[in-house]
Amino acid sequence: MQRTLHGEPVKTINRKLFRDLQGTWGQALAIIMVIAAGTSTFIMSITTYDALVNTRDAYYRDYRFEDVFASLNRAPESLLEVIQSIDGVDKVESRVIASAKLTVEDFSEPILGQVVSIPDIGEPSVNRLYLLQGRFPDSVRDDEVILNEVFANAHQLVPGDSLEMIIKGRLETLRVVGIALSPEYIYQVAPGAIMPDFKRFGVMWMSRDAVGKAFDMDNAFNNIALTLQSGINAKDVIVELDLILEPYGGRDAQEREWQISHRIFKSDIDQLEQMAGMFSSIFLGVAAFLLNIVVSRLINTQREIIAALKAFGYSNFDIGLHYLGYVGIIVTIGLMTGLAAGIWLGQALSGLYMEFYRLPYMEFELRLSILTIAVLITFIAASVGTLFAVNRAVKLPPAQAMQPEPPAKFRKSMFEKLALFQSLPQMSRMIIRHLSRKPVKASLSIAGIALACAILVVGTFFRDALEFLIDIEFGLAQREDMTVVFTEPSSRNAYYNLMNMDGVLYGEIFRSVPVRLVNSHKTYLTSINGFQQEQDLHRQLNTQHQAIKIPEQGILLTDYLGEILGVNVGDEIELEILEGRRPVEKLRVAGLVNQYFGIGAYMNINSLNRMMREDDLISGVYLKIDSDYEQQIYDELKDMTRVANYESNRHIVQAFNDTSAEMVYIFVGFIFSLAVIITFGVVYNTARIALSERSRDLASLRVLGFTRGEISFILLGELVVLTLIAIPVGMLIGRILSWYMIQEIPKEIFRLPLIIEYSTYAISATVVIIASILSGLVVRNRLDHLDLISVLKTRE
Amino acid sequence: MLHFDNSMNDNIHDSTQETSPVFRTLGLTKIYEMGEVKVHALRGIDSELYAGELVVLLGASGSGKSTYMNILGGLDRPSSGEVYYGDQDLTHATESELTEYRRQHVGFVFQFYNLIPSLTAIENISIVTEISENPMHPQEALELVGLADRMDHFPSELSGGEQQRVAIARAIAKKPTVLLCDEPTGALDSETGCLVLSAIEQINKELNTTTAVITHNISIGNMADRVIHLADGQISNVEENPDKIHAKDITW
Ligand SMILES: Nc1ncnc2c1ncn2[C@@H]1O[C@H](COP(=O)(O)OP(=O)(O)OP(=O)(O)O)[C@@H](O)[C@H]1O
Ligand SMILES: [Mg+2]
């Protein structure tokens, strides 16, 4: 027989390892599941993240997504050459972007169309289209359009179908010739909206000639998109571009970073990465803890075996390796399962994202470095969990380890001196005494279960926060049923006309002008809305959600805008109006408005008109209507030349609910399974270890005449106490993690309040309790089959 | 049953009585610190064990027999004093030197058997033979203790006495130079006890293995070359036994 060197496999000792695994398969399986859940979440999120980033970058590059963009009032086509000559500019595309009311057959509600021009001949040099179906419009015809895919799908429009566009009261029939995607509208959302509504907002492309004719923009453009040569600083180009566009009503040019579709897409991708980090660390932390308690327990029951092995001449290294082997097998199986599941889930999730964002293709690629990281992190977490226990085991001098472990030491804790404890029945006292004897282990068990609860809270709180936001913004702030926007600032007559319509109950006028707000070097481009002093429908709220009166003097800012500009109530800011005579004024900030989405400035409509040096003009009206007349009002508004757009708050809320529900349901099943796995892993392992540590005591009690129910109470009561402590802790952790999650959302779009409903807490607690009860039942089953004789016979 | 085949005998070195001691201890003391209480397990033991001799250690419970044997076997270190295995200083040996020493030279039979419950009888032996240089075949060791037919049984399927015999087979299987047995017959009836003692005796004789046996049974002292009496951590008496008898003739 050959002598075995360190590390060389030893047959019999390996057989012991497999038998140990067999003997603890339930616990090993629970840990394998936790590790698999952790690695698969990690791999899934990271590969999806990678796929999205790669796809996005390739898509942006191949379809020449704009690096810089700007809108303006109107500039002659000749200006293009000047822009092209700016240092560092690569490709430039001048465009006309305009909105129009649309009608689609069988859909009676208002639709806002955004018409984007494409060159008469050839493809756009910036923001190219990915044509899915059909062809580009024929330049000699001016009624041909390409639809953005989401909009076309929402109405089941295909090439050959037609739809109607109303410009200046004229009805034009458009023929759909193609369906396309664009890097510019990955996330198709109406200006100022928070959620996409594919039915009621649609982007479409028409040839430049056709758009020019329809919107009086012949040989002129109102939007410019450009790409930069590599290595060029966008800021420098923007400075020059702003100077060039200034005389043409240019609004500040912006970097791609601020493009709405890009920004939302990016924040979604970033959240994925954030989730990958957060969830994987939770799982690996729990796995490390579980490995630690299971291996510690295994080693404890085997201390005499370890002593014997050492007595025969096995070295510390051999023995350490042996137990690490046990851990290694569990970790490897968990890891392999997790990797396989993660890759599969990653592909599935990438597919979902691709579907959701209508990406033209997906560059799914599994980076070797990600696999390596997953393997390393998992093994490191596992080692941290077990090395300590293994080290303790091998350090024990064999002669000492040979002695049976001294009876567990008990001391009366502080708690036991309380009168309350004295009045508890003996069995409850045992529970408390056991828990307080190993406070660290009990705390870690609590932490593990708490994290399961926290995952549930984080996974589902978004809906609460969004619902709260909708309740406040559409229930208390924007209480109008409908918003009507005129094509241009109009006189009060426009208001009276609306008020005379059947079914219109009440209206509130507003004036809206684009503005650049300046506080020293900080600027922000937005619009000022002028209101009357007392608003009943469209209201501004303070932090207590009470309506604020529009002050006679001064300006109100969205609270977040105050933050951006670094101004507070009482400070003065500069307003550069970007319309009409373009006056520049200084105003005092009269108050801050508590607003969960959107950014704006608000002032008295009369003061605003005075500042503009214009008559008593209005941009639109907020309406309260009789819902019986809703359809009739839509039909009338559609045909009103003066009306550019009208939208109903009911539809906004509905679209919101649909989108958020879809998001939540995909996610919820996943989150629930993760939480159940963690809870089961922790509770089951804790219970099994408690059972193995105390089966002798419990069997003795059975012999003394205790019933199965009573001994179950003693053992499982411990778990009940742990779970009940863990739940509130988990809710708190969930709240903290939720807070961390919402920090990642771009604030200029949403400022999600940290609102978590009781129902969310209740559901989280329920899931944890059910998982806990199930694991308890599994252990209870073992407890009921406790073999009294064999338990009492074994020496421990 | 109790006999070696010739190939085994080739390995056995000459069994002439040597005068140099295999073990030498000088002022061996062992103090266990249990919180504030100090337990003096050994209080200065000077002793010598000679090559090939069979020594029986007798003494009351708690007198320090196991402690003494554990130190000889390199399982524990004295608090003070010195212990030598031949020329090798076990007192100051490193952890890995002690491991190597146990692996190559020592066969243990523990008071509480210490079989590995997840391994069968034969596997409990091969786990040791696999790491020693010149062991006998595990099955052969089991035959020596009369348990060849139970080799695939797990410890839980064996009686206490059978487990003890597996433990002895495990200790002798590596053909150790010293065999240390802590109450090898503690749990056995006299008939099985004789079987076990005969196996030990045979190893001692045929392999010239220096053997120490701890027991509470005074009549076992009859098979020893010497009987060392321990009392309260000290050697109280050493008896030479010139007319030792065979294990099989012992009765109790
Ligand atoms: N690891 C230890 N920690 C503390 N005290 C110990 C330890 N091991 C042994 N002792 C004490 O040292 C003394 C000698 O113990 P030892 O085991 O050597 O006695 P023994 O002679 O083998 O007794 P027995 O016949 O009961 O096996 C005893 O009082 C014992 O309690
Ligand atoms: Mg003893």
Coordinates of C-alpha atoms and ligand atoms in Angstrom, one line a residue, chain A residues 399-401 403, chain B residues 30-34 39-42 59-70 76 111-112 182-183 214-216 230, ligand 1:
Chain A
A399 CA -5.9 14.2 23.8
Q400 CA -8.3 17.0 24.6
A401 CA -10.6 16.3 21.7
Q403 CA -12.5 13.8 25.9
Chain B
K30 CA 0.7 17.5 33.5
I31 CA -1.5 20.2 34.8
Y32 CA -4.9 20.9 33.4
E33 CA -6.2 24.4 34.0
M34 CA -9.9 24.4 34.4
V39 CA -5.9 19.5 38.0
H40 CA -2.6 17.8 38.6
A41 CA -3.0 14.8 36.3
L42 CA 0.7 13.8 36.5
G59 CA -4.2 2.5 38.9
A60 CA -7.4 4.0 40.2
S61 CA -9.7 6.1 38.0
G62 CA -8.2 9.6 37.6
S63 CA -4.7 8.5 38.6
G64 CA -3.3 9.7 35.3
K65 CA -2.9 6.6 33.2
S66 CA -4.5 7.9 30.1
T67 CA -2.7 11.2 30.4
Y68 CA 0.6 9.4 30.7
M69 CA -0.1 7.2 27.7
N70 CA -1.3 10.1 25.6
D76 CA -0.5 15.5 24.3
Q111 CA -10.7 3.7 25.8
F112 CA -13.9 4.6 23.9
D182 CA -6.2 2.3 26.9
E183 CA -8.5 -0.2 28.6
I214 CA -4.0 0.3 30.6
T215 CA -6.4 -1.7 32.7
H216 CA -8.3 -1.8 35.9
L230 CA 0.0 4.8 39.1
Ligands
LIG1 N1 -8.7 17.5 29.1 C1 -8.7 17.5 30.5 N2 -9.1 18.6 31.1 C2 -9.1 18.7 32.4 N3 -8.8 17.7 33.2 C3 -8.4 16.5 32.7 C4 -8.4 16.4 31.2 N4 -8.0 15.1 31.0 C5 -7.8 14.5 32.2 N5 -8.1 15.4 33.2 C6 -8.0 15.1 34.6 O1 -6.7 14.6 34.8 C7 -6.8 13.5 35.8 C8 -6.2 12.3 35.2 O2 -7.0 11.9 34.1 P1 -6.8 10.6 33.3 O3 -7.7 10.5 32.2 O4 -5.3 10.5 32.9 O5 -7.1 9.4 34.3 P2 -7.2 7.8 34.2 O6 -6.2 7.3 35.1 O7 -7.0 7.5 32.7 O8 -8.7 7.5 34.7 P3 -9.7 6.4 34.1 O9 -9.3 5.1 34.7 O10 -11.0 6.9 34.7 O11 -9.7 6.5 32.7 C9 -8.3 13.3 36.1 O12 -8.5 14.0 37.3 C10 -9.0 14.0 35.0 O13 -10.2 14.6 35.5

